[in-house]
CSV table of C-alpha atoms in Angstrom, one decimal:
chain,number,residue,atom,x,y,z
A,22,MET,CA,-12.0,3.9,11.4
A,23,GLY,CA,-13.5,5.3,14.6
A,24,PRO,CA,-11.4,5.0,17.7
A,25,LEU,CA,-8.8,2.5,16.2
A,26,PHE,CA,-5.8,4.8,16.6
A,27,ARG,CA,-6.9,6.1,20.0
A,28,ARG,CA,-7.1,2.5,21.3
A,29,LEU,CA,-3.7,1.7,19.8
A,30,GLY,CA,-2.2,4.9,21.2
A,31,GLN,CA,-3.5,4.1,24.7
A,32,ALA,CA,-2.1,0.6,24.5
A,33,LEU,CA,1.3,1.8,23.3
A,34,ARG,CA,1.5,4.5,25.9
A,35,ALA,CA,0.6,2.0,28.6
A,36,ARG,CA,3.6,-0.1,27.6
A,37,GLY,CA,5.9,2.9,27.9
A,38,HIS,CA,6.2,3.9,24.2
A,39,CYS,CA,6.1,7.4,23.0
A,40,VAL,CA,3.2,8.0,20.6
A,41,HIS,CA,2.4,11.0,18.3
A,42,LYS,CA,-0.6,11.3,16.0
A,43,VAL,CA,-1.1,13.5,13.0
A,44,ASN,CA,-4.5,15.0,12.6
A,45,PHE,CA,-5.4,16.2,9.1
A,46,ASN,CA,-9.0,17.3,10.0
A,47,GLY,CA,-11.5,17.6,12.8
A,48,GLY,CA,-12.6,14.0,12.5
A,49,ASP,CA,-9.0,12.9,13.2
A,50,TRP,CA,-8.9,15.2,16.2
A,51,LEU,CA,-12.2,14.0,17.5
A,52,PHE,CA,-11.2,10.4,17.6
A,53,TRP,CA,-7.7,11.0,19.0
A,54,ARG,CA,-7.9,13.4,22.0
A,55,LEU,CA,-4.7,12.0,23.6
A,56,PRO,CA,-1.4,13.7,24.3
A,57,GLY,CA,0.9,13.8,21.3
A,58,GLY,CA,-1.6,14.9,18.8
A,59,ILE,CA,-0.3,17.2,16.0
A,60,ASP,CA,-2.6,19.2,13.8
A,61,TYR,CA,-1.2,19.4,10.3
A,62,ARG,CA,-2.6,22.6,8.7
A,63,GLY,CA,-0.1,23.0,5.9
A,64,SER,CA,-0.4,22.3,2.2
A,65,PRO,CA,0.0,18.8,0.6
A,66,ALA,CA,3.1,20.1,-1.2
A,67,ASP,CA,4.7,20.9,2.2
A,68,TRP,CA,3.6,17.6,3.8
A,69,PRO,CA,6.7,15.4,3.0
A,70,ASP,CA,9.1,17.9,4.5
A,71,ALA,CA,6.9,18.4,7.5
A,72,LEU,CA,6.6,14.7,8.1
A,73,ALA,CA,10.4,14.3,7.8
A,74,GLY,CA,10.8,17.0,10.4
A,75,MET,CA,8.4,15.4,12.8
A,76,ILE,CA,10.2,12.0,12.4
A,77,ALA,CA,13.5,13.7,13.2
A,78,ALA,CA,12.2,15.9,16.0
A,79,HIS,CA,10.4,13.1,17.9
A,80,GLY,CA,12.8,10.2,17.1
A,81,ILE,CA,10.0,8.2,15.4
A,82,THR,CA,10.9,4.6,14.7
A,83,ASP,CA,7.6,3.3,13.2
A,84,VAL,CA,4.8,5.0,11.1
A,85,VAL,CA,1.3,3.4,11.1
A,86,LEU,CA,-1.5,4.5,8.8
A,87,PHE,CA,-4.8,3.2,7.4
A,88,GLY,CA,-4.8,2.6,3.7
A,89,ASP,CA,-1.8,3.3,1.4
A,90,CYS,CA,-3.6,4.9,-1.6
A,91,ARG,CA,-4.7,8.3,-0.1
A,92,PRO,CA,-2.5,11.1,-1.5
A,93,LEU,CA,-1.2,12.1,1.9
A,94,HIS,CA,-0.5,8.5,2.8
A,95,MET,CA,1.3,7.8,-0.5
A,96,ALA,CA,3.5,10.8,0.2
A,97,ALA,CA,4.1,9.6,3.7
A,98,ILE,CA,5.2,6.2,2.6
A,99,HIS,CA,7.6,7.7,0.0
A,100,THR,CA,9.1,9.9,2.7
A,101,CYS,CA,9.5,7.1,5.1
A,102,ARG,CA,11.2,4.9,2.5
A,103,ALA,CA,13.7,7.6,1.8
A,104,LEU,CA,14.4,7.9,5.5
A,105,GLY,CA,14.5,4.2,6.1
A,106,THR,CA,11.6,4.4,8.6
A,107,PRO,CA,9.3,1.3,8.7
A,108,VAL,CA,5.7,1.8,7.7
A,109,TYR,CA,2.8,-0.4,8.6
A,110,VAL,CA,-0.5,-0.2,6.8
A,111,PHE,CA,-4.0,-1.1,8.2
A,112,GLU,CA,-6.7,-2.3,5.9
A,113,GLU,CA,-9.9,-4.4,6.3
A,114,GLY,CA,-8.8,-8.0,6.2
A,115,TYR,CA,-7.6,-9.9,3.2
A,116,ILE,CA,-9.6,-12.7,4.7
A,117,ARG,CA,-12.9,-11.9,6.2
A,118,PRO,CA,-14.6,-11.8,8.5
A,119,ASP,CA,-12.9,-11.3,11.9
A,120,TRP,CA,-9.4,-10.5,10.5
A,121,VAL,CA,-7.7,-7.1,10.0
A,122,THR,CA,-4.8,-6.5,7.6
A,123,PHE,CA,-1.7,-5.0,9.2
A,124,GLU,CA,1.2,-5.3,6.7
A,125,ALA,CA,4.6,-3.8,6.5
A,126,GLY,CA,5.3,-1.6,3.5
A,127,GLY,CA,1.9,-1.7,1.7
A,128,VAL,CA,-1.2,-3.6,1.0
A,129,ASN,CA,-3.2,-5.1,-1.9
A,130,GLY,CA,-1.5,-4.1,-5.1
A,131,HIS,CA,1.4,-2.6,-3.2
A,132,SER,CA,2.0,-5.7,-1.1
A,133,SER,CA,5.5,-7.2,-1.2
A,134,LEU,CA,4.1,-10.7,-1.0
A,135,PRO,CA,4.9,-12.8,-4.0
A,136,ARG,CA,2.4,-14.3,-6.4
A,137,ASP,CA,4.2,-17.7,-6.5
A,138,PRO,CA,2.1,-20.6,-5.2
A,139,ALA,CA,5.1,-22.8,-4.6
A,140,TRP,CA,6.6,-20.1,-2.3
A,141,TYR,CA,3.4,-20.2,-0.2
A,142,ARG,CA,3.4,-24.0,0.1
A,143,ALA,CA,7.0,-24.0,1.2
A,144,GLU,CA,6.5,-21.2,3.7
A,145,ALA,CA,3.4,-22.7,5.1
A,146,ALA,CA,5.2,-26.0,5.6
A,147,ARG,CA,7.6,-24.3,8.0
A,148,LEU,CA,4.9,-22.7,10.2
A,149,PRO,CA,3.0,-24.3,13.1
A,150,PRO,CA,-0.8,-24.7,12.7
A,151,ALA,CA,-2.7,-21.4,12.8
A,152,PRO,CA,-3.9,-20.4,16.2
A,153,GLU,CA,-7.6,-21.0,16.9
A,154,HIS,CA,-9.7,-18.2,15.5
A,155,HIS,CA,-13.0,-16.9,17.0
A,156,GLN,CA,-15.7,-14.8,15.5
A,157,VAL,CA,-15.9,-11.2,16.8
A,158,PRO,CA,-19.0,-9.0,17.0
A,159,SER,CA,-19.4,-6.1,14.6
A,160,SER,CA,-22.0,-3.4,14.6
A,161,PHE,CA,-23.2,-1.7,11.4
A,162,ARG,CA,-25.0,0.8,13.6
A,163,ARG,CA,-21.8,1.6,15.4
A,164,ARG,CA,-19.9,2.0,12.1
A,165,ALA,CA,-22.6,4.4,10.8
A,166,ALA,CA,-22.6,6.5,14.0
A,167,GLU,CA,-18.8,6.8,14.0
A,168,ALA,CA,-18.8,7.7,10.3
A,169,LEU,CA,-21.4,10.4,10.9
A,170,ALA,CA,-19.5,11.8,13.9
A,171,TYR,CA,-16.2,11.8,11.9
A,172,ASN,CA,-17.7,13.6,8.9
A,173,ALA,CA,-19.6,16.1,11.0
A,174,ALA,CA,-16.4,17.0,12.9
A,175,ASP,CA,-14.6,17.3,9.6
A,176,VAL,CA,-17.2,19.7,8.0
A,177,LEU,CA,-17.5,21.8,11.1
A,178,SER,CA,-13.8,22.4,11.5
A,179,ARG,CA,-12.8,23.0,7.9
A,180,TRP,CA,-11.8,26.6,8.9
A,181,ARG,CA,-9.0,25.1,11.1
A,182,TYR,CA,-7.5,22.9,8.3
A,183,PRO,CA,-7.5,25.2,5.3
A,184,TYR,CA,-5.7,22.7,2.9
A,185,TRP,CA,-7.6,19.6,3.9
A,186,GLN,CA,-9.3,17.7,1.0
A,187,ASN,CA,-11.2,14.5,1.5
A,188,HIS,CA,-10.0,11.7,-0.6
A,189,ARG,CA,-13.5,10.6,-1.4
A,190,PRO,CA,-15.0,11.7,-4.8
A,191,TRP,CA,-18.3,13.1,-3.5
A,192,PRO,CA,-19.0,16.0,-1.1
A,193,ALA,CA,-20.3,14.9,2.3
A,194,LEU,CA,-23.7,16.3,1.6
A,195,VAL,CA,-24.1,14.3,-1.6
A,196,GLU,CA,-23.1,11.1,0.2
A,197,ALA,CA,-25.4,11.9,3.1
A,198,THR,CA,-28.3,12.4,0.6
A,199,GLY,CA,-27.5,9.0,-0.9
A,200,TRP,CA,-27.5,7.3,2.4
A,201,VAL,CA,-30.8,8.9,3.5
A,202,ARG,CA,-32.4,7.7,0.2
A,203,ARG,CA,-31.0,4.2,0.7
A,204,LEU,CA,-32.1,3.9,4.3
A,205,ARG,CA,-35.5,5.2,3.5
A,206,HIS,CA,-36.0,2.4,0.9
A,207,ARG,CA,-34.2,-0.4,2.8
A,208,ASP,CA,-37.4,-2.4,3.6
A,209,GLU,CA,-38.3,-2.4,-0.1
A,210,ALA,CA,-34.8,-3.4,-1.0
A,211,ALA,CA,-34.8,-6.2,1.5
A,212,GLY,CA,-38.1,-7.5,0.1
A,213,ARG,CA,-36.8,-7.5,-3.4
A,214,SER,CA,-33.7,-9.4,-2.3
A,215,ARG,CA,-35.8,-12.0,-0.5
A,216,ARG,CA,-37.8,-12.6,-3.6
A,217,VAL,CA,-34.6,-13.0,-5.7
A,218,MET,CA,-33.2,-15.6,-3.3
A,219,ASP,CA,-36.5,-17.4,-3.2
A,220,ALA,CA,-36.7,-17.6,-7.0
A,221,LEU,CA,-33.1,-18.9,-7.2
A,222,ALA,CA,-33.8,-21.5,-4.6
A,223,GLN,CA,-37.0,-22.7,-6.3
A,224,GLY,CA,-35.7,-22.6,-9.8
A,225,GLY,CA,-32.5,-24.4,-9.0
A,226,ASP,CA,-30.6,-22.8,-11.8
A,227,PRO,CA,-26.8,-22.4,-11.3
A,228,TYR,CA,-25.5,-18.9,-10.9
A,229,VAL,CA,-22.2,-17.0,-10.9
A,230,LEU,CA,-21.9,-14.3,-8.2
A,231,PHE,CA,-20.5,-10.8,-9.0
A,232,PRO,CA,-20.2,-8.8,-5.8
A,233,LEU,CA,-19.8,-5.1,-6.5
A,234,GLN,CA,-17.1,-3.0,-4.8
A,235,LEU,CA,-17.3,0.6,-3.8
A,236,ASP,CA,-17.0,3.0,-6.8
A,237,SER,CA,-14.7,5.2,-4.7
A,238,ASP,CA,-12.4,2.3,-3.7
A,239,ALA,CA,-8.7,2.8,-4.5
A,240,GLN,CA,-8.7,-0.9,-5.3
A,241,ILE,CA,-10.8,0.0,-8.4
A,242,ARG,CA,-9.1,3.3,-9.3
A,243,LEU,CA,-5.5,2.2,-8.9
A,244,HIS,CA,-5.4,-1.6,-8.9
A,245,SER,CA,-7.7,-2.5,-11.8
A,246,PRO,CA,-8.2,-1.8,-15.5
A,247,PHE,CA,-11.5,-0.1,-14.7
A,248,ALA,CA,-12.2,3.6,-14.2
A,249,GLY,CA,-15.2,2.6,-12.0
A,250,ILE,CA,-17.8,0.1,-11.3
A,251,SER,CA,-19.9,1.1,-14.3
A,252,ASP,CA,-17.1,-0.1,-16.6
A,253,ALA,CA,-16.8,-3.4,-14.8
A,254,LEU,CA,-20.6,-4.0,-14.9
A,255,ARG,CA,-20.6,-3.4,-18.7
A,256,LEU,CA,-17.7,-5.8,-19.4
A,257,VAL,CA,-19.0,-8.6,-17.1
A,258,ILE,CA,-22.6,-8.4,-18.5
A,259,ASP,CA,-21.4,-8.2,-22.1
A,260,SER,CA,-19.2,-11.3,-21.6
A,261,PHE,CA,-22.0,-13.2,-19.8
A,262,ALA,CA,-24.4,-12.4,-22.6
A,263,VAL,CA,-22.1,-13.7,-25.3
A,264,HIS,CA,-20.3,-16.7,-23.6
A,265,ALA,CA,-22.5,-18.0,-20.8
A,266,SER,CA,-25.1,-20.5,-21.8
A,267,ALA,CA,-28.5,-21.0,-20.2
A,268,PRO,CA,-29.5,-22.0,-17.6
A,269,LEU,CA,-26.5,-20.2,-16.0
A,270,ARG,CA,-27.5,-17.0,-14.3
A,271,LEU,CA,-25.5,-14.0,-13.1
A,272,LEU,CA,-26.2,-12.7,-9.6
A,273,ILE,CA,-25.0,-9.2,-8.9
A,274,LYS,CA,-24.7,-8.2,-5.3
A,275,GLU,CA,-24.5,-4.6,-4.1
A,276,HIS,CA,-21.8,-3.7,-1.6
A,277,PRO,CA,-23.3,-3.3,1.9
A,278,LEU,CA,-21.5,0.0,2.3
A,279,ASP,CA,-22.5,1.5,-1.0
A,280,ASN,CA,-23.7,5.1,-0.4
A,281,GLY,CA,-26.6,5.0,-2.9
A,282,VAL,CA,-25.4,7.9,-4.9
A,283,ARG,CA,-25.6,5.8,-8.0
A,284,ASP,CA,-28.4,3.3,-8.7
A,285,TRP,CA,-26.5,0.2,-9.6
A,286,ARG,CA,-29.7,-1.9,-9.7
A,287,ASP,CA,-31.0,0.4,-12.5
A,288,GLU,CA,-27.7,0.4,-14.3
A,289,ALA,CA,-27.4,-3.4,-14.2
A,290,ALA,CA,-31.0,-3.7,-15.5
A,291,SER,CA,-30.3,-1.3,-18.3
A,292,LEU,CA,-27.2,-3.2,-19.4
A,293,ALA,CA,-29.0,-6.5,-19.1
A,294,ALA,CA,-31.7,-5.2,-21.5
A,295,LEU,CA,-29.1,-3.8,-23.8
A,296,TYR,CA,-27.3,-7.1,-24.1
A,297,GLY,CA,-30.5,-9.2,-24.2
A,298,VAL,CA,-30.1,-11.1,-21.0
A,299,GLU,CA,-32.6,-9.3,-18.7
A,300,GLY,CA,-34.3,-12.6,-17.9
A,301,ARG,CA,-31.0,-14.3,-16.7
A,302,ILE,CA,-29.6,-11.5,-14.4
A,303,ASP,CA,-30.6,-11.0,-10.8
A,304,TYR,CA,-29.7,-8.2,-8.4
A,305,LEU,CA,-29.3,-8.4,-4.6
A,306,GLU,CA,-29.4,-5.2,-2.7
A,307,SER,CA,-29.0,-6.7,0.7
A,308,GLY,CA,-28.3,-9.9,2.6
A,309,ASP,CA,-25.5,-12.0,3.9
A,310,ILE,CA,-22.9,-12.8,1.2
A,311,VAL,CA,-21.7,-16.0,2.9
A,312,PRO,CA,-24.6,-18.3,1.9
A,313,VAL,CA,-24.9,-16.6,-1.5
A,314,ALA,CA,-21.2,-17.3,-2.2
A,315,ARG,CA,-21.4,-20.8,-0.8
A,316,GLY,CA,-24.1,-21.7,-3.3
A,317,ALA,CA,-22.5,-20.1,-6.4
A,318,ARG,CA,-21.0,-22.0,-9.3
A,319,GLY,CA,-18.3,-19.4,-9.4
A,320,MET,CA,-17.4,-15.8,-8.4
A,321,VAL,CA,-16.3,-12.9,-10.7
A,322,THR,CA,-14.6,-10.1,-8.8
A,323,ILE,CA,-12.4,-7.2,-9.5
A,324,ASN,CA,-10.1,-7.6,-6.5
A,325,SER,CA,-12.5,-7.8,-3.6
A,326,THR,CA,-11.7,-9.7,-0.4
A,327,SER,CA,-15.0,-11.5,-1.1
A,328,GLY,CA,-12.8,-13.6,-3.4
A,329,THR,CA,-11.1,-15.2,-0.4
A,330,LEU,CA,-14.5,-15.9,1.1
A,331,ALA,CA,-15.5,-17.9,-2.0
A,332,LEU,CA,-12.2,-19.7,-2.2
A,333,SER,CA,-12.5,-20.8,1.4
A,334,GLU,CA,-15.7,-22.5,0.4
A,335,GLY,CA,-14.1,-24.2,-2.6
A,336,VAL,CA,-15.9,-21.9,-5.1
A,337,PRO,CA,-13.9,-21.0,-8.2
A,338,VAL,CA,-12.9,-17.3,-8.6
A,339,ILE,CA,-11.7,-15.1,-11.4
A,340,ALA,CA,-10.1,-11.7,-10.5
A,341,LEU,CA,-10.3,-9.0,-13.1
A,342,GLY,CA,-7.9,-6.6,-11.3
A,343,GLN,CA,-4.8,-6.9,-9.1
A,344,ALA,CA,-5.6,-9.1,-6.2
A,345,ILE,CA,-3.1,-10.5,-3.6
A,346,TYR,CA,-4.7,-13.9,-4.0
A,347,ASP,CA,-4.7,-14.0,-7.8
A,348,MET,CA,-2.3,-16.8,-8.7
A,349,ALA,CA,-2.1,-20.2,-10.4
A,350,GLY,CA,-3.7,-22.9,-8.3
A,351,ILE,CA,-6.0,-20.5,-6.5
A,352,THR,CA,-7.9,-18.4,-9.0
A,353,PHE,CA,-8.9,-19.0,-12.6
A,354,GLN,CA,-6.1,-17.9,-14.9
A,355,GLY,CA,-7.9,-17.9,-18.2
A,356,THR,CA,-10.2,-15.2,-19.7
A,357,LEU,CA,-13.5,-14.1,-18.4
A,358,ASP,CA,-15.1,-15.4,-21.6
A,359,ASP,CA,-13.8,-18.9,-20.7
A,360,PHE,CA,-14.7,-18.7,-17.0
A,361,TRP,CA,-18.5,-19.0,-17.7
A,362,ARG,CA,-18.0,-22.3,-19.5
A,363,ASP,CA,-15.4,-24.1,-17.3
A,364,PRO,CA,-14.3,-22.3,-14.2
A,365,GLY,CA,-12.3,-25.2,-12.8
A,366,ARG,CA,-11.7,-25.6,-9.0
A,367,PRO,CA,-9.3,-23.9,-6.7
A,368,ASP,CA,-6.6,-26.1,-5.2
A,369,ALA,CA,-7.5,-26.5,-1.5
A,370,GLU,CA,-3.9,-27.2,-0.4
A,371,THR,CA,-2.5,-24.1,-2.2
A,372,PHE,CA,-5.2,-21.8,-0.8
A,373,ALA,CA,-4.7,-23.2,2.7
A,374,ALA,CA,-1.0,-22.5,2.5
A,375,PHE,CA,-1.7,-19.0,1.2
A,376,ARG,CA,-4.1,-18.4,4.1
A,377,ARG,CA,-1.6,-19.7,6.7
A,378,VAL,CA,1.2,-17.4,5.4
A,379,LEU,CA,-1.2,-14.4,5.4
A,380,ILE,CA,-2.1,-15.0,9.0
A,381,ASP,CA,1.6,-15.2,9.9
A,382,ARG,CA,2.7,-12.2,7.9
A,383,CYS,CA,0.0,-9.6,7.8
A,384,LEU,CA,-3.2,-10.5,9.6
A,385,VAL,CA,-4.3,-9.9,13.1
A,386,PRO,CA,-7.6,-11.2,14.6
A,387,GLY,CA,-10.4,-8.8,15.4
A,388,GLY,CA,-12.2,-5.9,13.7
A,389,PHE,CA,-13.0,-2.2,14.0
A,390,PHE,CA,-16.6,-2.0,15.0
A,391,SER,CA,-17.0,-3.4,18.5
A,392,GLU,CA,-15.1,-3.1,21.7
A,393,GLU,CA,-14.1,-6.8,21.7
A,394,ALA,CA,-13.0,-6.6,18.1
A,395,LEU,CA,-10.9,-3.5,18.7
A,396,GLY,CA,-9.4,-5.0,21.8
A,397,GLN,CA,-8.2,-8.0,19.8
A,398,VAL,CA,-6.7,-5.8,17.0
A,399,THR,CA,-4.9,-3.6,19.5
A,400,GLN,CA,-3.3,-6.5,21.3
A,401,GLY,CA,-2.3,-8.2,18.0
A,402,VAL,CA,-0.8,-5.0,16.6
A,403,LEU,CA,1.0,-4.2,19.8
A,404,ALA,CA,2.6,-7.6,19.8
A,405,ARG,CA,3.8,-7.3,16.2
A,406,LEU,CA,5.2,-3.8,16.6
A,407,GLU,CA,7.1,-4.8,19.8
A,408,ALA,CA,8.4,-8.0,18.1
A,409,ALA,CA,9.6,-6.0,15.1
A,410,SER,CA,11.2,-3.4,17.3
A,411,LEU,CA,13.1,-6.0,19.3
A,412,GLN,CA,14.4,-7.7,16.2
A,413,VAL,CA,15.7,-4.4,14.8
A,414,THR,CA,16.9,-2.4,17.8
A,415,GLY,CA,16.4,-4.5,20.9
A,416,GLY,CA,14.8,-1.4,22.5
A,417,GLU,CA,11.6,0.6,22.6
A,418,SER,CA,9.9,2.2,19.6
A,419,GLY,CA,7.9,5.4,19.0
A,420,ALA,CA,4.8,4.8,16.9
A,421,TYR,CA,3.3,7.6,14.7
A,422,PRO,CA,-0.2,6.8,13.5
A,423,ALA,CA,-1.0,9.0,10.4
A,424,ASN,CA,-4.7,8.9,9.7
A,425,GLY,CA,-6.0,10.9,6.8
């Protein structure tokens, strides 16, 4: 995530903390470039023992990483649990935009938060009102440039990290080709999306929104019943064809960071034709999801954080995979076949309580793709780490970001 760990390392060092950083590849090295960097060049099999040795040698009290489903990170969490070393996990926010997840132990399907609505209502009642929250800038151009720099540094330094294997399913060149193809046709895609939205507005037909997630996302591979997005597309369109009555439409929205390796618009069209509903399914390749979600009759998601966006607008949601927000009173608890006919409504009080507890337990304001957003995240994480350290030891901590 670009200079996230560098910024956090600088802030911790400025406060007098000792910070070390594991680099697994040249991209990690490029975005660290501070004292305390450690290049791990060993094998995955040797990594748990190596990490345990680093923790002992440097007196590490806290381990910080991004995502908890990458193989090296899963091994790191297992090692830390065995040693009794606290682990904190970054993710993009459970609630978006302008929030970042920073949760102890694990995130998403590995979160320790309960799925009991009564617990959230009771916990929220003990908390003061949430602090005022402000929008932060975010630059897609910056995100793309940082991703390009990271991957280029990774590819050019493979000789130095002989055992490194990227967790993503496609080689860098394949992904780059997909992005080039997608960027080359972005104006055509934007035009098609505008025509879809104009037709929906003029027709006035109700629609259910199905925002696609990334095919490579661990949320799909590890926290859902699907092997990939293709399986989810088939199930949703099949169910819609059989159980959703006209004039209800299905609006499928492509993920803004999809790499274009697979043509989901073509796959959705083929499935719609197969199930005889090609005239009632629309596909959005681009555009802001907020107004689209706001106008929907409901949202079908696997476990995307887009679900919390819809819930905040009072739009009913069904989650087909493991989602931290999937519980009675918040999401539809019946079957997908029934959701098309009567999706119900989320309970605003329960969702507000859930949101308040999330902010208190595992969210910090900010983002990753602007200086202002990174500054907010850094200060929020620093405050949480120092507060946790004081509660446990009353002294200073050494933080060990592990970014693979």
